[in-house]
XYZ file of C-alpha atoms in Angstrom:
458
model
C 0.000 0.000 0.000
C 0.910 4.067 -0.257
C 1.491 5.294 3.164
C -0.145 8.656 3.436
C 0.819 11.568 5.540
C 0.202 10.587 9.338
C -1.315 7.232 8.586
C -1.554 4.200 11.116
C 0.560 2.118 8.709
C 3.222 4.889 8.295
C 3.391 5.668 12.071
C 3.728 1.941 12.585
C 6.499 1.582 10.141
C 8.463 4.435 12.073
C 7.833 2.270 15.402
C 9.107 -1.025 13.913
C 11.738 0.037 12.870
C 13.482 0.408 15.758
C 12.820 -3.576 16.759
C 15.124 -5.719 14.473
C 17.176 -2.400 12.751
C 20.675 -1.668 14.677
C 21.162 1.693 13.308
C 24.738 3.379 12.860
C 25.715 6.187 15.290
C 22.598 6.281 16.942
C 21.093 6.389 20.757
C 18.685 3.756 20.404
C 17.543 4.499 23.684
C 15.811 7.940 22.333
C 13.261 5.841 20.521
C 12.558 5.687 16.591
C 13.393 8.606 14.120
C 12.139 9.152 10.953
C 11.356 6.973 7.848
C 12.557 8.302 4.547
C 10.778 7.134 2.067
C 11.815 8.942 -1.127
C 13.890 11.736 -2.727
C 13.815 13.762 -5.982
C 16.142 16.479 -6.262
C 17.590 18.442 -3.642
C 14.488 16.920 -0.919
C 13.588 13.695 0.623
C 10.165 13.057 2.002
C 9.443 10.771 5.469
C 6.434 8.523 5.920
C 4.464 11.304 7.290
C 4.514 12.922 4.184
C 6.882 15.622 4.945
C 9.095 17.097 2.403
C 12.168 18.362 3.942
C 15.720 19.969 2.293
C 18.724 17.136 2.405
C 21.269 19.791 3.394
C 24.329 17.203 3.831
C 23.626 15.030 0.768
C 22.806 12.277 2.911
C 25.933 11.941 4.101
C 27.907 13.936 1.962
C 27.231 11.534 -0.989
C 24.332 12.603 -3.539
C 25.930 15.166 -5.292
C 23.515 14.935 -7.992
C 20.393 14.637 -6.319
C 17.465 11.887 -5.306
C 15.842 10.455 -7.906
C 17.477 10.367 -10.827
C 15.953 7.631 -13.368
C 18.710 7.752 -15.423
C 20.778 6.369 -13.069
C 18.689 3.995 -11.864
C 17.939 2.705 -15.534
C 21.724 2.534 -15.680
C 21.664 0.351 -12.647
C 19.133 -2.453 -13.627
C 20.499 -2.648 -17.280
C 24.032 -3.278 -16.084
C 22.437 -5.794 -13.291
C 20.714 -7.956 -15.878
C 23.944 -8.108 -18.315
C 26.474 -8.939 -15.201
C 25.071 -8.423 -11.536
C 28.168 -9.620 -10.188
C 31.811 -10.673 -10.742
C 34.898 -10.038 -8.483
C 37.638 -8.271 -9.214
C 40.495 -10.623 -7.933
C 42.256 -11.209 -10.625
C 40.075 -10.766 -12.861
C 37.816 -7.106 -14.475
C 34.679 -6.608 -16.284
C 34.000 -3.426 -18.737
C 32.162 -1.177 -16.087
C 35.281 -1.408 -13.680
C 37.914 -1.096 -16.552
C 36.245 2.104 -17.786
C 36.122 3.828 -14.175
C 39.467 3.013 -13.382
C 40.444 4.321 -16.684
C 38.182 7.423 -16.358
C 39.250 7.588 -13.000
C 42.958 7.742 -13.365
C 42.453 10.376 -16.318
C 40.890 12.732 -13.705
C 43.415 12.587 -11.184
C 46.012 15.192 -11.051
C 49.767 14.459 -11.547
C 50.671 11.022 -11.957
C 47.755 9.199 -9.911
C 46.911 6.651 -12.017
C 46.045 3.598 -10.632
C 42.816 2.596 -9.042
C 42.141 -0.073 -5.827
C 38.598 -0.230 -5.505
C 36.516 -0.519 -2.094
C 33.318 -0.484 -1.366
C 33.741 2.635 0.935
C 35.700 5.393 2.646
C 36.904 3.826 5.691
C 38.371 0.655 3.444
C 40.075 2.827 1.056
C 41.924 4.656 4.024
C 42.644 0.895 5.635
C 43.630 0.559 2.028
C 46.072 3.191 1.943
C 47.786 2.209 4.729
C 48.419 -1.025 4.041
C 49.274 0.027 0.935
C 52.116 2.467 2.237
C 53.211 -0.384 5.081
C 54.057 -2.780 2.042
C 55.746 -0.633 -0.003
C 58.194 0.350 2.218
C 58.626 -3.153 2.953
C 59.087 -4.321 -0.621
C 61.450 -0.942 -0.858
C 63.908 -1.774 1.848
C 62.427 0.428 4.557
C 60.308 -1.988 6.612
C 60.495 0.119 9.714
C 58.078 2.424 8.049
C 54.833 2.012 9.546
C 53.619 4.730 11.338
C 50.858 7.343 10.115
C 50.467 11.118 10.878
C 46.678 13.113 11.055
C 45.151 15.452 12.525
C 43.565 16.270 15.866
C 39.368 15.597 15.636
C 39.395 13.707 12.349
C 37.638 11.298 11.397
C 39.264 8.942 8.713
C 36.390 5.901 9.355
C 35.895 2.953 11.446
C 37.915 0.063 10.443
C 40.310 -1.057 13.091
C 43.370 0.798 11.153
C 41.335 3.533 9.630
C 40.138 4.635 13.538
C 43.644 4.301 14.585
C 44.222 7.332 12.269
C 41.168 9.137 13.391
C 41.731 11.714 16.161
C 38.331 11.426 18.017
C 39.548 9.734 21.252
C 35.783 9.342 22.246
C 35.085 7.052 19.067
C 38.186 4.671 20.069
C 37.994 4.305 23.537
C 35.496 1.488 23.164
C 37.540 -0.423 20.734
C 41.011 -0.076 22.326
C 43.900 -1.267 22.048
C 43.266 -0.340 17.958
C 46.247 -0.813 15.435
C 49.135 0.560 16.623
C 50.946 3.297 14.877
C 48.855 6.747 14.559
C 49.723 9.420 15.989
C 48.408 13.256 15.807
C 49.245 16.847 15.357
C 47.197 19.943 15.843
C 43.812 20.968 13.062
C 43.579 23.838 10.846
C 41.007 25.451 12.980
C 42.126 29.187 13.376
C 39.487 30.229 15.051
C 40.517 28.745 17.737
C 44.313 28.956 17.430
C 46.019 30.103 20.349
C 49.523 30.707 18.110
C 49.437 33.297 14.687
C 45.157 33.674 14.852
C 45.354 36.854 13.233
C 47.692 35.703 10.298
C 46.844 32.788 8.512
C 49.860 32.229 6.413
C 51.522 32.019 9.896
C 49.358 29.545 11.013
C 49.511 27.617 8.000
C 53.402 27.230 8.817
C 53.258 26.860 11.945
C 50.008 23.934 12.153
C 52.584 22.158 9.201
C 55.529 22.426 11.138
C 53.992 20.487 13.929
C 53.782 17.124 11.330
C 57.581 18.064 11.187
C 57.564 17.991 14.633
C 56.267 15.038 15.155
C 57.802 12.902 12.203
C 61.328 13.678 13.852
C 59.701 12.787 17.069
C 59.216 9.680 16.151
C 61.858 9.054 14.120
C 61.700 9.710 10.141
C 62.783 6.054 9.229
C 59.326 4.955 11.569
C 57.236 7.041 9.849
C 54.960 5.915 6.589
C 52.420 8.480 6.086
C 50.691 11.514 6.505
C 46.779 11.605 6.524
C 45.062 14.774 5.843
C 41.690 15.875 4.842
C 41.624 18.862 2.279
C 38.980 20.417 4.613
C 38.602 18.661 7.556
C 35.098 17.455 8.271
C 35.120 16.157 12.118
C 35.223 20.048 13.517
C 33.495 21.622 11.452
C 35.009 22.382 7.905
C 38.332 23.392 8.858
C 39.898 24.838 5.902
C 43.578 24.706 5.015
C 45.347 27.951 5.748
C 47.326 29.616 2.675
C 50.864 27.707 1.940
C 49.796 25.111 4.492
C 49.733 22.012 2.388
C 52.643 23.253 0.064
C 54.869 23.211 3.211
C 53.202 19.529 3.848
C 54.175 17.654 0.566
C 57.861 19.384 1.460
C 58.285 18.091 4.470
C 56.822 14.732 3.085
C 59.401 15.069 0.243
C 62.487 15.923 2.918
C 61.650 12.868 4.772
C 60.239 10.200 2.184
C 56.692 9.949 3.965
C 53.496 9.460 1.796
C 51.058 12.494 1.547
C 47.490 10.639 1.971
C 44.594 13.224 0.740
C 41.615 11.666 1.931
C 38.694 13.268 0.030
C 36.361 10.611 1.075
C 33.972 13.775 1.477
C 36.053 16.397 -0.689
C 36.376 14.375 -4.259
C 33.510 14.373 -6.962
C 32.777 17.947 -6.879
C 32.269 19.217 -3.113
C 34.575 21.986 -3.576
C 34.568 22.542 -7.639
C 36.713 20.027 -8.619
C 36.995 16.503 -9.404
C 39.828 15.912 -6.332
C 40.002 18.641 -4.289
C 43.804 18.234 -4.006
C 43.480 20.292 -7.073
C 42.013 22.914 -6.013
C 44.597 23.212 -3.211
C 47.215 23.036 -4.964
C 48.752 20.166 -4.116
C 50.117 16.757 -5.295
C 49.731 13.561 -2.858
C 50.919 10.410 -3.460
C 47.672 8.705 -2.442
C 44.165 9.631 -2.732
C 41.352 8.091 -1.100
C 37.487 9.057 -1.911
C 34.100 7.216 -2.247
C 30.763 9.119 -1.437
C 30.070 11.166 -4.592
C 32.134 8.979 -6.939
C 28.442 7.250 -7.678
C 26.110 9.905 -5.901
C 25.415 7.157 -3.577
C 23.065 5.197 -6.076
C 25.845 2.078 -5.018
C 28.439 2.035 -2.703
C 31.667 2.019 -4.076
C 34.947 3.815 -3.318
C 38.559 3.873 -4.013
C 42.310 4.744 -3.384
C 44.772 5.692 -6.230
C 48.488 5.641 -6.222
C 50.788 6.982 -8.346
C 52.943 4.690 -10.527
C 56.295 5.346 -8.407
C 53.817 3.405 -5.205
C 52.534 0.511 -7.369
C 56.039 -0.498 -9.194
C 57.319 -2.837 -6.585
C 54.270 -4.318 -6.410
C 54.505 -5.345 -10.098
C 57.830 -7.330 -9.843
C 57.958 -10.840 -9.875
C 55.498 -13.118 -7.152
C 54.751 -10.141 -5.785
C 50.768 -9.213 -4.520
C 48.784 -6.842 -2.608
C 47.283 -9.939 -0.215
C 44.074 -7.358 0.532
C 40.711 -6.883 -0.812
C 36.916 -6.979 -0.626
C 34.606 -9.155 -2.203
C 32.347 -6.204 -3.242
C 35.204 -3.819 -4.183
C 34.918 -2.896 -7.654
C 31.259 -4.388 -8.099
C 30.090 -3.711 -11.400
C 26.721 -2.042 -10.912
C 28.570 0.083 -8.829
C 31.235 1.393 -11.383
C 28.474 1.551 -13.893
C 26.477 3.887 -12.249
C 29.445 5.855 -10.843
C 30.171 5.937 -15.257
C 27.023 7.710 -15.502
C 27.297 9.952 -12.378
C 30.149 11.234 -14.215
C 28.700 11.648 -16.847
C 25.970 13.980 -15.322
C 28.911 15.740 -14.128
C 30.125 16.600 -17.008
C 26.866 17.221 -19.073
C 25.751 19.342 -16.084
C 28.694 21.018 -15.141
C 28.116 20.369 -11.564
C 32.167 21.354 -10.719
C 31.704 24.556 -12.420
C 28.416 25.419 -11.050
C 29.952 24.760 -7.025
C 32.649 26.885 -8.395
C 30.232 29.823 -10.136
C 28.146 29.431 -6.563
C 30.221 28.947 -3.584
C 30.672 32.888 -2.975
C 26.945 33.355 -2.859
C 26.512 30.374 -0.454
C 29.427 31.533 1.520
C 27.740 35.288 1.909
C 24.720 33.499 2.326
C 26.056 31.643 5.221
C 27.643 33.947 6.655
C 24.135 36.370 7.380
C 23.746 33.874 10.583
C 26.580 35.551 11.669
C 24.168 38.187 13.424
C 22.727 35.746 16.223
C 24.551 35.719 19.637
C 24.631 32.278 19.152
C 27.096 32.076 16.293
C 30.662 32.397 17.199
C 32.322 31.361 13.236
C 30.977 30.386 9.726
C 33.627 28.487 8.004
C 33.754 26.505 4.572
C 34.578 25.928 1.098
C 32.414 25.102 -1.686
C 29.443 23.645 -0.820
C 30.623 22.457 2.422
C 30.176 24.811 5.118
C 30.175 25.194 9.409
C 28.140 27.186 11.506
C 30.216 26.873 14.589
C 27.729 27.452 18.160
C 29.203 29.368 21.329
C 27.774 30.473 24.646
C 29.635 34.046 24.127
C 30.823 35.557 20.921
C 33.127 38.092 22.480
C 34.912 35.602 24.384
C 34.637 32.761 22.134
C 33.639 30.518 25.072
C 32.197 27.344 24.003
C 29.079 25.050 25.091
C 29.913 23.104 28.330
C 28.680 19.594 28.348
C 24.938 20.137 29.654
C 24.701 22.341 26.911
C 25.767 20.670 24.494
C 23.626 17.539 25.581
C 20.771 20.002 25.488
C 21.438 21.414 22.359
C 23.427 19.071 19.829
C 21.738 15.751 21.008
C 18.651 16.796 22.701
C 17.164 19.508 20.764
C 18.350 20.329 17.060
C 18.280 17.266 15.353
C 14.579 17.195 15.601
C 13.726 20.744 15.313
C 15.911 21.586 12.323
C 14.247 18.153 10.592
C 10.719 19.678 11.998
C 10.969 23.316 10.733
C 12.384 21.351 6.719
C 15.794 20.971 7.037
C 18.333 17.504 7.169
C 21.722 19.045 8.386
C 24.093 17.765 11.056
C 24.634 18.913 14.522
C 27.926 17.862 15.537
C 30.414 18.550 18.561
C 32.964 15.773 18.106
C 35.106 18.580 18.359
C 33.543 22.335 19.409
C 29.999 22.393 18.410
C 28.788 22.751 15.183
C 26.331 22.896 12.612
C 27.318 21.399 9.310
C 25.512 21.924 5.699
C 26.702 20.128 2.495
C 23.607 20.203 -0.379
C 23.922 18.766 -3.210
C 25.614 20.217 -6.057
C 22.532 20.659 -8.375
C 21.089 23.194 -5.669
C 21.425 27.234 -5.880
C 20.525 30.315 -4.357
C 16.874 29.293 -3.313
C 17.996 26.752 -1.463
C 21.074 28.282 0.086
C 18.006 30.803 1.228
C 15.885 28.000 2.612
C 19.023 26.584 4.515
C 19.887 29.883 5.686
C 16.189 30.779 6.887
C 15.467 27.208 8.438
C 18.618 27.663 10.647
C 18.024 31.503 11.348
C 14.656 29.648 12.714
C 15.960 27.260 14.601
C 19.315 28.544 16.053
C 17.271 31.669 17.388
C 14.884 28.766 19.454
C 18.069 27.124 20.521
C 19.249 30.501 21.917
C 16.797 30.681 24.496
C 17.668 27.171 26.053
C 21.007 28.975 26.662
């Protein structure tokens, strides 16, 4: 049957749910959420019939927007030709194509493609990829990886080891050993060079410096960075800052990792964001938009100089997933490329971002907003108890607020965002890339609405 707007089935649906489904990242104790039924465009609807703005693209993922047939007739005609075949040792068409297509958008010489079926195994990917290299290279001492302070590289056992969320690991510990962390990008808060950013660029990269001669350069595989660090709220990279990165990667033979699990496929106007930083890494990990999220795929890319020793002799990468490279998935991420490119989706983040910046930024008139920070179409409203002083929620507050009250009301009054406070407290939007100025409005008004109610349970 069609569940209707506040029907018994649909309010049934919503309550069963929550007795056989485990969700992810949930407090199942708080009872059942909504049910989304469907999507077209930039808006998803829930079994009560309510249409409501997807202001994080799901998760980050449907660049193009919900409901687009052509992709899903893309998806069924590549299902009934080959559903399935594995890519160990063997290809199929949809999978040679991507990788091909793949390694032609790349910058520099990244050029060849591991697939996964996800973020957090292309990051385990990558570092098992750099811990064998330097094996097969003479170097086996080289193990140890380098990130940043709050963020999140995934959940794998050796992709949470490089995440710098203590509160996600402590229930998983002892993890991999072998991360380690240096201070985030976020100026705002930066008690050294806040009012010069080219300062504080040098000085947050000198700290991964710091800590490779720490620990000893010959220990020392790989440095993991976000282009704009999600956990935190969109911490952008100060100017020069990952220029004086790939140096000191270069000085002391360590891998530069750009993990653009969230920044590739057009979140900040560019195929790899890397680009549009200006910077070269050795590795590259991404997944999320690659496909829009019509199938879950995702990858890591190398560059030639990282995948020669693994071409000599009996040599083999002994790592893999049986869904990795699946080719409905790499046939629809074909076509979600496509769209790209017939759409111009890069250009149009690139043509927008200012206005959705300035739009942004209007919320910087409520007492409740300390900072607005982004890039693209990936921005932070970041939530303090005094703008003057910059002082921050304290943890009643931020139970109140982050867990207790926006989620629901900013879903309520039309909007899917993401209140955060892994690290300070946050407010994160990330639409997809087919929206524009109406709906950077809508975004803007729904929070203006919601962030004043918040204010008064201050």
């Amino acid at each position: 049957m069609t569940l209707t707007e506040h029907s018994p089935a649909a309010t049934g649906r919503a309550s069963a749910a929550w007795g056989h489904l485990w969700p992810h990242f949930t407090r199942m104790s708080a009872g059942t959420g909504p049910v989304i039924t469907r999507g077209e465009g930039a808006y998803v609807w829930d079994d009560r019939g309510r249409r409501v703005l997807d202001g994080l693209s799901g998760l980050f993922v449907v660049q193009a927007g919900h409901g687009r047939r052509e992709l899903a007739q893309v998806m069924a005609a590549q299902a009934e030709e080959l559903a399935y075949f594995p890519v160990w040792g063997y290809a199929t068409p949809p999978v040679v194509r991507l990788a091909e297509r793949l390694a032609d958008a790349a910058p520099g010489d990244l050029d060849r493609v591991f697939f996964t079926t996800g973020g957090g195994e292309a990051v385990e990917s990558a570092w098992k990829v750099a811990k064998q290299y330097f094996k097969l290279t003479g170097r086996p001492l080289k193990h140890k990886v380098i990130s940043r302070a709050v963020a999140y590289h995934g959940t794998p056992q050796g992709a949470l080891a490089i995440t710098g969320l203590p509160a996600m690991k402590q229930q998983f510990e002892p993890l991999t050993p072998g991360g380690f962390r240096v201070p985030n990008t976020n100026i705002y808060r930066a008690r050294e060079h806040g009012d010069d950013p080219v300062a504080f660029g040098r000085w947050a990269a000198d700290r991964i410096e710091e800590a490779i001669l720490f620990e000893g350069p010959e220990t020392v595989a790989a440095v993991v960075l976000e282009p704009v660090q999600n956990s935190g709220g969109c911490l952008t990279p100060p100017p020069g800052y990952f220029q004086r990165v790939r140096e000191i990667c270069d000085t002391y033979d360590v891998l530069l990792v750009s993990d653009e699990v969230i920044g590739a496929f057009g979140r900040h106007g560019t195929t790899f964001a890397c680009e549009k930083f200006g910077y070269a890494p050795d590795i590259v990990t991404c997944a999320k938009g690659m496909s829009s999220g019509y199938a879950p795929i995702g990858a890591m890319i190398t560059t030639e100089r990282i995948v020669e020793p693994f071409l000599r002799g009996k040599t083999i990468f002994p790592h893999g997933y049986t869904f990795g490279g699946h080719p409905v998935a790499a046939a629809v991420a074909l076509a979600n490329l496509d769209i790209f490119d017939n759409e111009r989706l890069n250009q149009r983040v690139l043509d927008n971002e200012a206005a959705f910046g300035a739009t942004m930024r209007k919320l910087l008139d409520l007492p409740i907003v300390g900072d607005v920070r982004g890039d693209g179409y990936f921005w932070a409203v970041e939530l303090v108890k005094d703008k003057t002083t910059k002082q921050t929620l304290d943890a009643d507050e931020r139970e109140r607020l982050i867990r207790g009250f926006l989620p629901q009301a900013l879903f309520d009054n039309g909007l899917y965002c993401r209140p955060d406070d892994r690290g300070d407290p946050v407010v994160q939007v990330a639409p997809p890339l087919i929206c524009g100025q109406p709906e950077f409005d809508e975004i803007e008004r729904i929070l203006r609405h919601t962030l004043t109610e918040a204010t008064t349970l201050l």
